[in-house]
C-alpha positions as CSV (number, residue, x, y, z in Angstrom):
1,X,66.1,15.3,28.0
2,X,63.4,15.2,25.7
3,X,64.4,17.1,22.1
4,X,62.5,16.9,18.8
5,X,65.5,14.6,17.6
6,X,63.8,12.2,20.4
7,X,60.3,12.2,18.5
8,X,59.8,11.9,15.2
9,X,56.2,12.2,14.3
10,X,54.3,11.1,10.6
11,X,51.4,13.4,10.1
12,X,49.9,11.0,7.3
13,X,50.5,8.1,9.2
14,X,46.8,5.7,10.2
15,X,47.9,6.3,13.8
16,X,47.2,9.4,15.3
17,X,49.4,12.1,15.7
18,X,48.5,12.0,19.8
19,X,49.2,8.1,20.0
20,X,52.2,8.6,18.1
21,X,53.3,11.0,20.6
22,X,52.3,9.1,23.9
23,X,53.6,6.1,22.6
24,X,57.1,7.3,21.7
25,X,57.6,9.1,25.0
26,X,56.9,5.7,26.9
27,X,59.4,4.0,24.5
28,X,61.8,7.0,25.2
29,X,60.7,6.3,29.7
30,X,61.7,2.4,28.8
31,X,64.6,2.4,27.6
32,X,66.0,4.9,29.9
33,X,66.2,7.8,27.5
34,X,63.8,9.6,29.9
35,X,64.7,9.3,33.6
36,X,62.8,9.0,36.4
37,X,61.9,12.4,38.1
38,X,63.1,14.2,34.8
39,X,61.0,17.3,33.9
40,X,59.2,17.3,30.6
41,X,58.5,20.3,28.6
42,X,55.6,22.3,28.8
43,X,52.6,21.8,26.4
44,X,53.1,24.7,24.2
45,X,57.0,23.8,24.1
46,X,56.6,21.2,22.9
47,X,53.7,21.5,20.5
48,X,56.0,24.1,19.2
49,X,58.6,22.1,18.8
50,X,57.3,19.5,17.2
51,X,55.1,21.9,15.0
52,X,51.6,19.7,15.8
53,X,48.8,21.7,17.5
54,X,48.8,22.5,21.1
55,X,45.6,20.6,22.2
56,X,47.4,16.8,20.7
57,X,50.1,17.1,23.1
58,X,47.6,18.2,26.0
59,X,45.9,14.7,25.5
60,X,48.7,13.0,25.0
61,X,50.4,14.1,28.1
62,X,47.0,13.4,30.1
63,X,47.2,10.0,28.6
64,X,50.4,9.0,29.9
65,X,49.2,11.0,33.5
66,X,46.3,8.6,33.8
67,X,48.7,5.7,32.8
68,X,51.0,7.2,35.6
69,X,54.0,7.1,32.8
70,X,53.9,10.4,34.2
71,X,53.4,12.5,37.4
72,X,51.9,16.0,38.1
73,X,54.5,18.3,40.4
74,X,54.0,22.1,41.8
75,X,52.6,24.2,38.8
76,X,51.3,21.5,37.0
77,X,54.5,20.5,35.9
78,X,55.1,17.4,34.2
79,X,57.7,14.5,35.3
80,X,58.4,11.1,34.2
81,X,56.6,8.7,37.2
82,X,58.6,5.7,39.1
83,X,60.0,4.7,42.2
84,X,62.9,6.9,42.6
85,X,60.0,10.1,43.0
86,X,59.1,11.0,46.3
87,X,56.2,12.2,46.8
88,X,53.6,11.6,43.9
89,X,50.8,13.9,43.8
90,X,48.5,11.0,42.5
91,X,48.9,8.2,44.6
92,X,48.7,4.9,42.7
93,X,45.3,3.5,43.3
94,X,44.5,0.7,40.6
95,X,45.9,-2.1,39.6
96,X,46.5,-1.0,36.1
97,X,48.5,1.8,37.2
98,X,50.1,-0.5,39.3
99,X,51.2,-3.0,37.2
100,X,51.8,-0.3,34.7
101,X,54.8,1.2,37.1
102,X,55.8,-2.3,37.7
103,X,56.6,-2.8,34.0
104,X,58.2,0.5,33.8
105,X,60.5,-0.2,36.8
106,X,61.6,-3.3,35.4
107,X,62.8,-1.8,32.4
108,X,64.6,0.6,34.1
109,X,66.8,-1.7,35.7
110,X,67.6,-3.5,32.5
111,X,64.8,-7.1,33.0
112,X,63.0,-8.1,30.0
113,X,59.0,-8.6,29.9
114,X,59.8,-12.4,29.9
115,X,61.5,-12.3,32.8
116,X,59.4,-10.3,34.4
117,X,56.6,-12.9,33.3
118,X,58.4,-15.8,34.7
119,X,59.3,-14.3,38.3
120,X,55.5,-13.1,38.9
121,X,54.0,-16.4,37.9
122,X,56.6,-17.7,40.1
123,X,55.7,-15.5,43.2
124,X,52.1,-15.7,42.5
125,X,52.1,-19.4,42.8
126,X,54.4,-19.2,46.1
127,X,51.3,-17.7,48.0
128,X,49.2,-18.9,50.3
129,X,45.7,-19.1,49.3
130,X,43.2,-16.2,49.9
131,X,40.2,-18.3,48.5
132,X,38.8,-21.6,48.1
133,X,38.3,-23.1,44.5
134,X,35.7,-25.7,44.4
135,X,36.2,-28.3,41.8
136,X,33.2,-30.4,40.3
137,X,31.9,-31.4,36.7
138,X,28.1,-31.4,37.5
139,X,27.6,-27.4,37.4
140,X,24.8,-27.8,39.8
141,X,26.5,-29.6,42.8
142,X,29.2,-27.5,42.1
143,X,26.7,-24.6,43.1
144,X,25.7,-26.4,45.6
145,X,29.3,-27.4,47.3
146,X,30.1,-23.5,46.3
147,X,27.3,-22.3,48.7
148,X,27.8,-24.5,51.4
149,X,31.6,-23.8,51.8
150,X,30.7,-20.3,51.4
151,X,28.1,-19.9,54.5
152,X,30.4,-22.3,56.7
153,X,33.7,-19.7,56.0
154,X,34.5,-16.3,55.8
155,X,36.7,-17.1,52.7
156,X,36.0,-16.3,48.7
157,X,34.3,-19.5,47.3
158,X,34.7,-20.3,43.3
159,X,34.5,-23.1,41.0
160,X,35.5,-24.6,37.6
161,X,35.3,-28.1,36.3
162,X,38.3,-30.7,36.0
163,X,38.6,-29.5,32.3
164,X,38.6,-25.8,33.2
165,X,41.2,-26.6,35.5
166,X,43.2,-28.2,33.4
167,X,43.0,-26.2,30.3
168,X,44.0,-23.0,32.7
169,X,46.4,-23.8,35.2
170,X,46.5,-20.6,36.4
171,X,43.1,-21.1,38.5
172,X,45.3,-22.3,40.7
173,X,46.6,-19.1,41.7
174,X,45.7,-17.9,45.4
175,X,43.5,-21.2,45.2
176,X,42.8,-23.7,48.1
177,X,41.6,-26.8,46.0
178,X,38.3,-28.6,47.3
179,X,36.7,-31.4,45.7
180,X,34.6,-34.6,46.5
181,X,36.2,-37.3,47.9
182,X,35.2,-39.5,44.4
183,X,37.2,-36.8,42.0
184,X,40.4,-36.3,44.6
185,X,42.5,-39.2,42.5
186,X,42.1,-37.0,39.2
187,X,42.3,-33.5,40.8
188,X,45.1,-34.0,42.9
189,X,46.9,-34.6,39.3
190,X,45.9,-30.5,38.8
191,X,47.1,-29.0,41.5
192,X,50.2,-27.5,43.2
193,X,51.8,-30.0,45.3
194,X,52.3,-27.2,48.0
195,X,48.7,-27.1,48.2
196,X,47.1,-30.4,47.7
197,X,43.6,-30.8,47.4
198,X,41.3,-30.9,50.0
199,X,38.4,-34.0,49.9
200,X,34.7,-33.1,50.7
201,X,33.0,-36.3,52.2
202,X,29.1,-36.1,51.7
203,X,26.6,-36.4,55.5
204,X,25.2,-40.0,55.5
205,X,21.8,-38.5,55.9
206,X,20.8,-39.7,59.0
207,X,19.1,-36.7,60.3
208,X,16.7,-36.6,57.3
209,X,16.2,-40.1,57.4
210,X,14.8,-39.6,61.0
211,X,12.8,-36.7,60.2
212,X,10.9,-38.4,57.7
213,X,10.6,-41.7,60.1
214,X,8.8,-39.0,62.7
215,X,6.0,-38.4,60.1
216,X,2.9,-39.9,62.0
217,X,0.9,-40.2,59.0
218,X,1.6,-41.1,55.2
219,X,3.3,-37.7,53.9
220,X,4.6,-36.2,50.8
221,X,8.3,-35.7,51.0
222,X,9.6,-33.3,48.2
223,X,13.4,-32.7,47.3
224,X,14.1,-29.6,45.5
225,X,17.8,-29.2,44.2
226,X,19.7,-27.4,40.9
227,X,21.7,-30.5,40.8
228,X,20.8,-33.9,39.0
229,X,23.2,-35.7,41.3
230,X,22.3,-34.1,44.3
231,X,18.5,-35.4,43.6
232,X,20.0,-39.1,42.5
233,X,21.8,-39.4,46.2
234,X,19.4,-37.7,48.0
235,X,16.2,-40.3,46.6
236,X,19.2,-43.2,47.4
237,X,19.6,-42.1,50.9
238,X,16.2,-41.6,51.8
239,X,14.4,-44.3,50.0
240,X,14.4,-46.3,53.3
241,X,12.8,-44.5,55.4
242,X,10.1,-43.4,52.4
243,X,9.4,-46.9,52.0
244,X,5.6,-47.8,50.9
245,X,4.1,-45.3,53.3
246,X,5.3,-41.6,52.4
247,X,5.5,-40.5,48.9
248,X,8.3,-38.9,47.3
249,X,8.5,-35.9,45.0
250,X,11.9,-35.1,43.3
251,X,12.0,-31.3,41.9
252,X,15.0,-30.1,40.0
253,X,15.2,-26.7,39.5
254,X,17.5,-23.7,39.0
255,X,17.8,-20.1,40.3
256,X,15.4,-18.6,37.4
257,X,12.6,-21.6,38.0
258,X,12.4,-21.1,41.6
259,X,8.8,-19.9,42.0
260,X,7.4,-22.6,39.6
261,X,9.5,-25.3,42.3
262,X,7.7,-23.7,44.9
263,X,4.1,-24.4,43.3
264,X,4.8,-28.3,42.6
265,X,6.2,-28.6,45.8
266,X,4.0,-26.3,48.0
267,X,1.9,-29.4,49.2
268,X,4.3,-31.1,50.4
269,X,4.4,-32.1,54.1
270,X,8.2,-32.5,54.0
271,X,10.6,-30.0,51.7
272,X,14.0,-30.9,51.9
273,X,16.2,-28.5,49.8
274,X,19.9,-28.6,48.9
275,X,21.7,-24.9,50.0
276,X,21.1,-23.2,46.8
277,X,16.9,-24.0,46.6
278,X,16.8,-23.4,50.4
279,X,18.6,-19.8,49.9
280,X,15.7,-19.1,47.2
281,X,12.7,-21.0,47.7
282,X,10.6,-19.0,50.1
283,X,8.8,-21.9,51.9
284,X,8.1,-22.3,55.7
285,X,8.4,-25.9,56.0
286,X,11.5,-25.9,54.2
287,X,14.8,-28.0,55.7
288,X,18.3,-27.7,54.5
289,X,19.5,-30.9,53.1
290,X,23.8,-30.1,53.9
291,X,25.3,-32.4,51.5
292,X,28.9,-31.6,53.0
293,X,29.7,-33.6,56.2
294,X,30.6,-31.4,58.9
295,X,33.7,-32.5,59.6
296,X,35.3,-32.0,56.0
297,X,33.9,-28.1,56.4
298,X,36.4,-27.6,59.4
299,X,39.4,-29.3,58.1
300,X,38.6,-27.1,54.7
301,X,38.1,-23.3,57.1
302,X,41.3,-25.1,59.0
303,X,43.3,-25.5,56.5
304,X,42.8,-22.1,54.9
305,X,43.5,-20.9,58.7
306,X,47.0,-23.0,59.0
307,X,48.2,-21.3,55.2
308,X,47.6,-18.1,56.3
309,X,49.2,-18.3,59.6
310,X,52.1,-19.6,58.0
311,X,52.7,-17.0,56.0
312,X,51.9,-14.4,58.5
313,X,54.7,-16.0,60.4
314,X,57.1,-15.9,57.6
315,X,56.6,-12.2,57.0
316,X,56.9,-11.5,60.8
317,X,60.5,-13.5,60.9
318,X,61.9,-11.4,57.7
C-alpha cells in the first residue's frame, strides 16, 4: 500500500518534485513494495498527503501511465501494471512499453538486470534470421551487393564493413551473413557458428561480353557504377571484347551525381550500369550489369527459407 512513510520527497532538491515522485513509486513497483493490480491513491489523496500541489502528482502519475508502470481501470482509477492484470485498458503497443513491463516483471520475481541482460542476448542470438547483413569494406559494392540481394528476395538487406562487424558483435543478431567469396576466410571468423556465412560468387560476364561483340560498328561502351571495384572488374572483364575497335568510358558516380553521370555518358552506344546507377540513371539504352552470379542469389533466398522453416517447425513441435 502506498503511505507517505513510502515517499519521502525534498522540495529543494535539483530534481523535480514530479520526478522525485515517479521515480520513487517505480522503485517502490520493483522491489515489490507495490504489487501488481494494487490500487493507488487518487490524485488529490495523495497530493494531500504528501503536501505538494495537486497538478505534480497528475504528471507524475501520467508519466508512469505512458511508461505503463501503471494502468488505467473503471473510473479512471489507477493500478500498478504487469502480467498478473487482466484486462489492461491500454494495450501494450511499443516496444518501449514493452521492454519496460519486461524489466518490471523480472524484478518482481526476484532476477537482476544482469541476468536479465545475459538471457536476452542469449535468446536473441538463438534466432533464426529475419534479415540478410551484407558484409563488404568498399561502401560502394557494398551498395551495390545490398541492392541486388534486395530485388532478388523478399528479405531486409543491410550492411556494415569487417570492422563494424567486429567492433559490434551484436550486428549479428537476427543476421544472415553474406559476403564475397574473397572476404569469406576473415568473415567467417565474425560470425555465429550456427549461422555461418554465406559466399557471393561474382557472373563471369559473359552476357556483356557478347553484347558488346554484337556491336556492328565501332561503339562507345560506358560503365557507370558508385563502386571503384565494381568499375576495376567490370573494365577487366570486358576488355576483350572492347579490344581496338569499341571505346570504353568508365563513369563512377554516386546517388547525389546521378544526372551529371547521365550527361558524360548519354552518347554512349552501350551503358552498362551496376544495380544502384541502373535504379537511378534514367537512360533508355541502359543494361544492368548483375555482379552477383545467379546461383549464389538462390542458395542466399534458400538459406534464409531453410532457417525459417526450421524454426517454424520447432515452434509447431512445442
Amino acid at each position: 500500500m502506498l503511505a507517505r512513510s513510502n515517499i519521502a520527497i525534498q522540495k529543494g532538491s535539483s530534481v523535480s518534485v514530479r520526478r522525485q515522485l515517479a521515480e520513487q513509486i517505480v522503485y517502490l513497483i520493483a522491489t515489490g513494495q507495490l504489487k501488481s493490480g494494487e490500487a493507488l491513491p487518487s490524485v488529490r489523496e495523495l497530493a494531500r498527503r504528501l503536501k505538494i500541489h495537486h497538478n505534480t502528482v497528475s504528471e507524475a502519475y501520467q508519466d508512469l501511465v505512458r511508461r505503463t508502470w501503471l494502468v488505467r481501470r473503471r473510473g479512471s482509477r489507477l493500478i500498478v501494471g504487469g502480467a498478473e492484470v487482466e484486462g489492461p485498458a491500454h494495450p501494450v503497443c511499443d516496444l518501449d512499453a514493452l521492454i519496460n513491463q519486461t524489466i518490471t516483471l523480472a524484478r518482481q520475481h526476484g532476477y537482476s538486470l544482469q541476468e536479465l541482460r545475459q538471457r536476452v542476448s542469449e535468446r536473441l542470438m538463438a534466432q533464426p534470421p529475419d534479415h540478410i547483413l551484407v558484409v563488404e569494406e568498399e561502401p560502394g559494392l557494398r551498395s551495390v551487393l545490398e541492392e541486388e540481394i534486395r530485388s532478388a528476395s523478399r528479405w531486409r538487406v543491410e550492411g556494415c564493413s569487417r570492422q563494424e562487424l567486429a567492433a559490434d558483435p551484436t550486428l549479428v543478431i537476427g543476421a544472415l551473413i553474406a559476403t564475397p567469396q574473397y572476404a569469406l576466410a576473415e568473415v567467417e571468423r565474425l560470425a555465429p557458428k550456427r549461422l555461418p556465412a554465406v559466399a557471393l560468387t561474382f557472373s563471369n560476364a559473359a552476357e556483356y561480353l557478347d553484347k558488346i561483340r554484337k556491336l556492328r560498328e565501332p561503339s562507345v561502351v560506358a560503365v557507370a557504377s558508385v563502386s571503384p571495384a565494381f568499375l576495376a572488374t567490370a573494365h577487366s572483364l570486358l576488355a576483350p571484347a572492347i579490344g581496338e575497335r569499341h571505346s570504353l568510358i568508365e563513369c563512377l558516380t554516386s546517388p547525389e551525381d546521378m544526372d551529371a553521370a547521365g550527361s558524360r555518358i548519354g552518347a554512349a552506344d552501350l551503358v552498362l550500369c551496376d544495380a544502384v546507377a541502373c535504379s537511378l540513371m534514367q537512360l533508355g539504352k541502359s543494361v544492368l550489369y548483375k555482379l552477383i552470379n545467379l546461383a549464389s542469389l538462390d542458395y542466399l533466398t534458400s538459406a534464409m527459407e531453410a532457417y525459417q522453416a526450421s524454426a517454424r517447425g520447432m515452434s509447431e513441435s512445442r
